[in-house]
Short mmCIF file of C-alpha atoms and ligand atoms in Angstrom, two decimals:
data_model
loop_
_atom_site.label_atom_id
_atom_site.label_comp_id
_atom_site.label_asym_id
_atom_site.label_seq_id
_atom_site.Cartn_x
_atom_site.Cartn_y
_atom_site.Cartn_z
CA MET A 1 -58.63 -54.02 -47.50
CA ASN A 2 -57.86 -54.16 -43.90
CA ASP A 3 -59.33 -51.99 -41.12
CA TYR A 4 -56.62 -50.19 -39.33
CA ARG A 5 -56.58 -47.34 -36.84
CA VAL A 6 -53.98 -44.89 -35.70
CA LEU A 7 -54.21 -43.16 -32.29
CA LEU A 8 -52.54 -40.31 -31.18
CA PHE A 9 -52.63 -39.62 -27.27
CA TYR A 10 -51.02 -37.93 -24.40
CA LYS A 11 -51.45 -37.14 -20.68
CA TYR A 12 -49.59 -34.90 -18.28
CA VAL A 13 -49.90 -36.90 -14.91
CA ASN A 14 -47.57 -37.60 -12.18
CA LEU A 15 -46.13 -41.21 -12.66
CA GLN A 16 -44.28 -42.89 -9.81
CA ASN A 17 -42.30 -45.58 -11.65
CA PRO A 18 -42.46 -44.81 -15.38
CA GLU A 19 -39.59 -47.30 -15.97
CA ARG A 20 -41.80 -50.08 -14.66
CA ILE A 21 -44.67 -49.45 -17.38
CA VAL A 22 -41.95 -49.31 -20.17
CA LEU A 23 -41.18 -53.09 -20.45
CA GLU A 24 -44.64 -54.04 -19.50
CA HIS A 25 -46.21 -51.99 -22.23
CA LEU A 26 -43.58 -52.98 -24.90
CA HIS A 27 -44.34 -56.69 -24.48
CA TRP A 28 -48.09 -56.19 -24.46
CA CYS A 29 -47.64 -54.23 -27.71
CA LEU A 30 -45.56 -56.75 -29.40
CA GLN A 31 -48.03 -59.71 -28.42
CA ASN A 32 -51.04 -57.72 -29.79
CA ASP A 33 -49.54 -56.49 -33.17
CA ILE A 34 -49.47 -52.71 -32.09
CA LYS A 35 -46.63 -50.54 -33.65
CA GLY A 36 -45.65 -46.89 -33.17
CA ARG A 37 -43.94 -45.07 -30.45
CA VAL A 38 -44.95 -44.28 -26.91
CA PHE A 39 -42.80 -42.22 -24.44
CA PHE A 40 -43.15 -42.56 -20.62
CA ALA A 41 -41.70 -40.01 -18.21
CA ASN A 42 -42.41 -38.70 -14.67
CA GLU A 43 -44.59 -36.11 -16.09
CA GLY A 44 -46.84 -38.74 -18.23
CA VAL A 45 -47.21 -40.42 -21.31
CA ASN A 46 -47.26 -39.35 -25.16
CA GLY A 47 -47.72 -41.60 -27.91
CA THR A 48 -48.92 -42.62 -31.39
CA VAL A 49 -49.67 -46.27 -32.42
CA SER A 50 -51.33 -48.08 -35.18
CA GLY A 51 -52.91 -51.52 -35.40
CA LEU A 52 -56.01 -53.60 -36.66
CA VAL A 53 -59.04 -52.01 -35.31
CA GLU A 54 -59.66 -54.91 -33.02
CA ASN A 55 -56.37 -54.53 -31.47
CA ILE A 56 -56.54 -50.86 -31.16
CA GLU A 57 -59.81 -51.27 -29.17
CA LYS A 58 -58.06 -53.70 -26.82
CA TYR A 59 -55.03 -51.17 -26.79
CA LYS A 60 -57.27 -48.33 -25.46
CA LEU A 61 -58.72 -50.73 -22.63
CA HIS A 62 -55.36 -51.72 -21.61
CA LEU A 63 -53.87 -48.37 -21.40
CA LYS A 64 -57.11 -46.98 -19.52
CA LYS A 65 -56.39 -49.77 -16.88
CA TYR A 66 -53.55 -47.65 -15.48
CA PRO A 67 -55.50 -45.53 -12.83
CA GLU A 68 -53.29 -42.49 -14.18
CA PHE A 69 -54.62 -42.87 -17.69
CA SER A 70 -58.27 -43.97 -16.98
CA ASP A 71 -59.46 -40.83 -18.72
CA ILE A 72 -57.22 -40.46 -21.65
CA TRP A 73 -58.08 -38.85 -24.66
CA PHE A 74 -57.43 -40.89 -27.74
CA LYS A 75 -57.72 -39.16 -31.16
CA GLU A 76 -58.43 -41.65 -33.96
CA ASP A 77 -57.94 -41.99 -37.55
CA VAL A 78 -58.74 -44.69 -40.14
CA THR A 79 -55.88 -45.92 -42.06
CA GLU A 80 -55.32 -49.11 -44.50
CA GLU A 81 -52.30 -50.34 -42.95
CA HIS A 82 -49.74 -49.90 -40.06
CA THR A 83 -48.42 -46.47 -40.15
CA PHE A 84 -45.37 -47.63 -38.22
CA LYS A 85 -42.74 -50.34 -39.01
CA LYS A 86 -41.75 -51.09 -35.50
CA MET A 87 -42.69 -50.56 -31.98
CA HIS A 88 -40.67 -48.25 -29.64
CA VAL A 89 -41.42 -47.68 -26.09
CA ARG A 90 -38.97 -45.43 -24.19
CA LEU A 91 -38.40 -43.84 -20.76
CA LYS A 92 -37.80 -40.03 -21.02
CA ASP A 93 -37.11 -37.14 -19.05
CA GLU A 94 -40.00 -34.79 -20.71
CA ILE A 95 -42.76 -36.48 -22.77
CA VAL A 96 -41.94 -33.66 -25.43
CA SER A 97 -38.49 -32.54 -25.66
CA GLY A 98 -38.66 -28.58 -25.14
CA GLY A 99 -36.51 -27.65 -22.34
CA LEU A 100 -39.77 -26.53 -20.59
CA LYS A 101 -39.60 -29.06 -17.84
CA ASN A 102 -40.16 -26.40 -15.00
CA VAL A 103 -43.02 -24.70 -16.79
CA SER A 104 -46.19 -25.89 -14.99
CA ILE A 105 -49.23 -27.01 -17.39
CA ASP A 106 -51.24 -25.58 -14.43
CA HIS A 107 -50.58 -22.30 -16.00
CA GLY A 108 -51.71 -23.42 -19.62
CA GLY A 109 -53.80 -21.11 -21.82
CA LYS A 110 -57.43 -21.57 -21.61
CA LYS A 111 -58.74 -24.46 -23.75
CA LEU A 112 -60.29 -23.26 -26.95
CA SER A 113 -62.73 -25.69 -28.81
CA PRO A 114 -62.70 -26.05 -32.52
CA GLU A 115 -66.22 -24.42 -32.63
CA LYS A 116 -64.99 -21.36 -31.02
CA LEU A 117 -62.00 -20.90 -33.06
CA VAL A 118 -64.31 -21.03 -36.07
CA GLN A 119 -66.43 -18.53 -34.46
CA LEU A 120 -63.42 -16.21 -33.76
CA TYR A 121 -62.75 -16.35 -37.55
CA GLN A 122 -66.26 -15.97 -38.50
CA GLU A 123 -66.93 -12.76 -36.50
CA LYS A 124 -63.45 -11.29 -37.58
CA LYS A 125 -62.22 -11.12 -34.01
CA ASP A 126 -58.86 -9.41 -33.22
CA PHE A 127 -56.77 -12.34 -32.18
CA VAL A 128 -53.36 -13.65 -32.93
CA ILE A 129 -52.93 -17.34 -33.82
CA VAL A 130 -49.50 -18.84 -33.61
CA ASP A 131 -48.19 -22.24 -34.64
CA ALA A 132 -46.07 -24.10 -32.00
CA ARG A 133 -44.52 -26.55 -34.22
CA ASN A 134 -41.43 -26.81 -36.32
CA TRP A 135 -40.89 -24.97 -39.62
CA TYR A 136 -41.20 -27.99 -41.90
CA GLU A 137 -44.65 -28.93 -40.37
CA SER A 138 -46.11 -25.40 -40.60
CA LYS A 139 -44.72 -25.00 -44.04
CA ILE A 140 -47.11 -27.44 -45.50
CA GLY A 141 -50.19 -26.49 -43.61
CA LYS A 142 -51.30 -23.89 -41.18
CA PHE A 143 -54.36 -21.95 -39.92
CA LYS A 144 -55.36 -18.97 -41.69
CA ASN A 145 -53.40 -15.66 -40.91
CA ALA A 146 -51.20 -17.89 -38.50
CA ILE A 147 -47.84 -16.74 -37.33
CA THR A 148 -45.41 -19.62 -38.26
CA PRO A 149 -42.11 -19.17 -36.29
CA PRO A 150 -39.19 -20.96 -38.13
CA MET A 151 -38.36 -23.36 -35.50
CA LYS A 152 -35.93 -26.16 -36.02
CA ASN A 153 -37.64 -27.94 -32.97
CA PHE A 154 -39.63 -27.11 -29.86
CA ARG A 155 -36.64 -25.98 -27.86
CA GLU A 156 -36.71 -22.95 -29.85
CA TRP A 157 -40.23 -21.76 -28.38
CA LYS A 158 -38.66 -19.99 -25.43
CA LYS A 159 -36.56 -17.89 -27.91
CA VAL A 160 -39.62 -17.24 -30.25
CA VAL A 161 -41.71 -15.95 -27.33
CA ASP A 162 -38.96 -13.77 -25.84
CA HIS A 163 -37.91 -12.30 -29.01
CA ASP A 164 -40.80 -12.55 -31.68
CA LEU A 165 -44.04 -12.57 -29.75
CA ASN A 166 -43.39 -9.98 -27.06
CA GLU A 167 -45.43 -7.41 -29.01
CA PHE A 168 -48.55 -9.41 -28.45
CA LYS A 169 -48.44 -9.23 -24.85
CA ASP A 170 -51.89 -7.58 -24.52
CA LYS A 171 -53.58 -9.42 -27.26
CA THR A 172 -55.76 -12.43 -27.48
CA ILE A 173 -53.06 -15.33 -28.42
CA ILE A 174 -54.09 -18.70 -29.34
CA THR A 175 -51.52 -21.39 -29.78
CA TYR A 176 -51.82 -24.68 -31.69
CA CYS A 177 -50.09 -27.78 -32.31
CA THR A 178 -50.82 -31.26 -33.84
CA GLY A 179 -52.53 -33.11 -31.01
CA GLY A 180 -52.39 -30.58 -28.12
CA ILE A 181 -49.28 -31.67 -26.23
CA ARG A 182 -47.03 -28.94 -27.30
CA CYS A 183 -49.41 -26.30 -26.41
CA GLU A 184 -49.74 -27.39 -22.92
CA LYS A 185 -46.45 -26.22 -22.35
CA ALA A 186 -46.12 -23.54 -25.15
CA SER A 187 -49.26 -21.78 -23.83
CA ALA A 188 -48.12 -22.17 -20.24
CA TYR A 189 -44.85 -20.48 -21.08
CA LEU A 190 -46.70 -17.57 -22.61
CA VAL A 191 -48.78 -17.08 -19.31
CA GLU A 192 -45.74 -17.46 -17.15
CA SER A 193 -43.86 -14.86 -19.22
CA GLY A 194 -46.81 -12.37 -18.81
CA PHE A 195 -49.09 -12.70 -21.59
CA ASN A 196 -52.57 -11.55 -20.54
CA ASP A 197 -55.13 -13.49 -22.72
CA VAL A 198 -53.68 -16.97 -23.88
CA TYR A 199 -55.72 -20.06 -25.30
CA GLN A 200 -54.47 -23.03 -26.52
CA LEU A 201 -56.60 -24.98 -29.12
CA ASP A 202 -58.06 -28.26 -27.61
CA GLY A 203 -57.09 -31.31 -29.02
CA GLY A 204 -54.92 -29.72 -31.62
CA ILE A 205 -55.17 -29.73 -35.35
CA VAL A 206 -56.27 -33.37 -35.56
CA ASN A 207 -59.47 -32.57 -33.69
CA PHE A 208 -60.03 -29.41 -35.71
CA ILE A 209 -59.82 -30.80 -39.20
CA LYS A 210 -61.98 -33.64 -38.33
CA LYS A 211 -65.09 -31.39 -37.35
CA PHE A 212 -64.29 -28.44 -39.92
CA PRO A 213 -62.46 -29.66 -42.84
CA ASP A 214 -62.70 -27.11 -45.59
CA THR A 215 -62.70 -23.99 -43.38
CA TYR A 216 -59.72 -22.31 -41.81
CA TRP A 217 -57.22 -24.80 -41.97
CA GLU A 218 -54.89 -24.66 -45.08
CA GLY A 219 -52.92 -27.53 -46.75
CA GLY A 220 -51.73 -30.59 -45.08
CA MET A 221 -51.01 -31.83 -41.56
CA PHE A 222 -47.63 -33.17 -41.20
CA VAL A 223 -47.59 -36.45 -39.11
CA PHE A 224 -44.38 -38.19 -37.56
CA ASP A 225 -45.37 -41.70 -39.22
CA GLU A 226 -45.29 -43.48 -42.29
CA ARG A 227 -48.10 -41.42 -43.82
CA ARG A 228 -45.83 -38.24 -43.41
CA VAL A 229 -48.79 -36.21 -44.23
CA VAL A 230 -52.59 -36.06 -43.85
CA VAL A 231 -54.57 -34.03 -46.29
CA PRO A 232 -57.94 -33.06 -44.81
CA ASN A 233 -59.37 -30.67 -47.14
CA SER A 234 -61.32 -31.50 -50.29
CA LYS A 235 -61.50 -27.98 -51.75
CA GLU A 236 -58.91 -27.72 -54.35
CA GLU A 237 -57.65 -24.21 -53.07
CA LEU A 238 -57.22 -25.52 -49.48
CA LYS A 239 -55.34 -28.64 -50.56
CA TYR A 240 -51.77 -27.26 -50.67
CA ILE A 241 -49.98 -24.26 -49.70
CA ALA A 242 -46.26 -25.41 -50.41
CA GLN A 243 -44.57 -26.05 -53.55
CA CYS A 244 -42.25 -28.74 -54.88
CA HIS A 245 -38.48 -27.41 -54.47
CA PHE A 246 -37.63 -28.48 -57.98
CA CYS A 247 -40.49 -27.81 -60.22
CA GLY A 248 -42.74 -25.59 -58.22
CA GLU A 249 -45.76 -27.69 -58.55
CA LYS A 250 -48.19 -27.50 -55.55
CA THR A 251 -47.16 -30.44 -53.05
CA SER A 252 -47.22 -31.34 -49.20
CA TYR A 253 -44.67 -34.30 -49.85
CA TYR A 254 -41.50 -34.22 -48.08
CA ILE A 255 -38.22 -36.30 -48.63
CA ASN A 256 -34.93 -36.38 -46.75
CA CYS A 257 -32.09 -36.26 -49.25
CA HIS A 258 -30.80 -39.59 -49.76
CA ASN A 259 -27.08 -38.30 -49.48
CA GLN A 260 -26.96 -39.40 -45.80
CA ASP A 261 -24.26 -36.57 -45.28
CA CYS A 262 -26.85 -33.96 -46.28
CA ASP A 263 -30.15 -35.56 -45.20
CA LYS A 264 -31.79 -31.96 -45.79
CA ILE A 265 -35.63 -31.99 -45.76
CA ILE A 266 -37.18 -30.83 -49.10
CA LEU A 267 -40.53 -30.76 -50.56
CA SER A 268 -40.71 -32.74 -53.76
CA CYS A 269 -43.39 -33.89 -56.13
CA GLN A 270 -43.36 -37.66 -57.01
CA ASN A 271 -42.05 -36.99 -60.28
CA CYS A 272 -39.07 -34.61 -59.19
CA LYS A 273 -38.30 -37.17 -56.56
CA LEU A 274 -37.71 -39.84 -59.00
CA GLU A 275 -36.08 -37.70 -61.56
CA ASN A 276 -33.25 -36.42 -58.83
CA ASP A 277 -32.89 -39.98 -57.34
CA TYR A 278 -34.24 -38.80 -53.89
CA CYS A 279 -31.51 -35.96 -53.75
CA CYS A 280 -31.85 -32.38 -53.17
CA SER A 281 -28.87 -31.41 -55.70
CA ASP A 282 -26.40 -32.81 -58.17
CA GLU A 283 -23.63 -32.81 -55.80
CA CYS A 284 -25.89 -35.15 -53.53
CA ARG A 285 -26.41 -37.38 -56.42
CA ALA A 286 -23.03 -38.02 -56.98
CA SER A 287 -22.28 -38.73 -53.31
CA LEU A 288 -21.05 -42.24 -52.41
CA ASN A 289 -22.75 -42.35 -49.19
CA LYS A 290 -26.41 -42.44 -50.55
CA ARG A 291 -29.35 -44.34 -48.66
CA LYS A 292 -29.79 -47.68 -50.02
CA VAL A 293 -33.43 -48.03 -49.12
CA PHE A 294 -36.25 -46.34 -51.31
CA HIS A 295 -39.65 -45.43 -50.05
CA GLY A 296 -42.90 -43.76 -51.00
ZN1 LIG B 1 -41.52 -31.19 -58.92
ZN1 LIG B 2 -28.76 -33.04 -50.39
#
């Protein structure tokens, strides 16, 4: 078995010439068998990469050589193989697309440690916890009692805050996302919108489930790589919160309908996926524009 690692990282920092780093970075990654996707922008970096443990160690040192990233926080997971097929390095306008470019992360919510969140739950404190991720992420996993707005993408966060969260302006409100990057802006937007007591979960779900599996996180964690989902809990009742679209069996596994004109994201157990030819409906099964490549 090979010993691979997957890294998740970001940093909001003023970058003078992000376009200069892009090519350098891609070149370095290709030479060192690092795969994944890394975005650079004037506001910083956002990335997730995989590689053999020795290459990942080199990668961390390499990125930290840039003064802007010397104190970057790498969240790390063990895996048996690359979790990406290719390496993409891109120059972006924002490191997370959310239309929140003018929101200042200096206004971000207070950082809440996983320990503190556990304590709030244990002491049954009065707080509101909101998922800042997309609907298909929160559908398979969420914090206990969390509000899970049905967002198609992060661009809808503003609308969610302005319309659905208004009633919580005077409550303690906690936001969370996968690794923390979306919450830096999501929580800042809450503060700038007049919310009084705003927190963001420090290091995101990734950081929490490592320290406190089988507690207040329910279900799986959606990831944007080949693994698709990480299942942190071992207690049977905390493993799954979603069901197969076809048979209702518990699952956290998604497929994109193989009819490319449909491409709908649906939850499917392994059996039903095969039985339905990776399609969401009989109509889609009959399509002539189906994907040729199968995975998982
Ligand atoms: Zn099924
Ligand atoms: Zn379909």
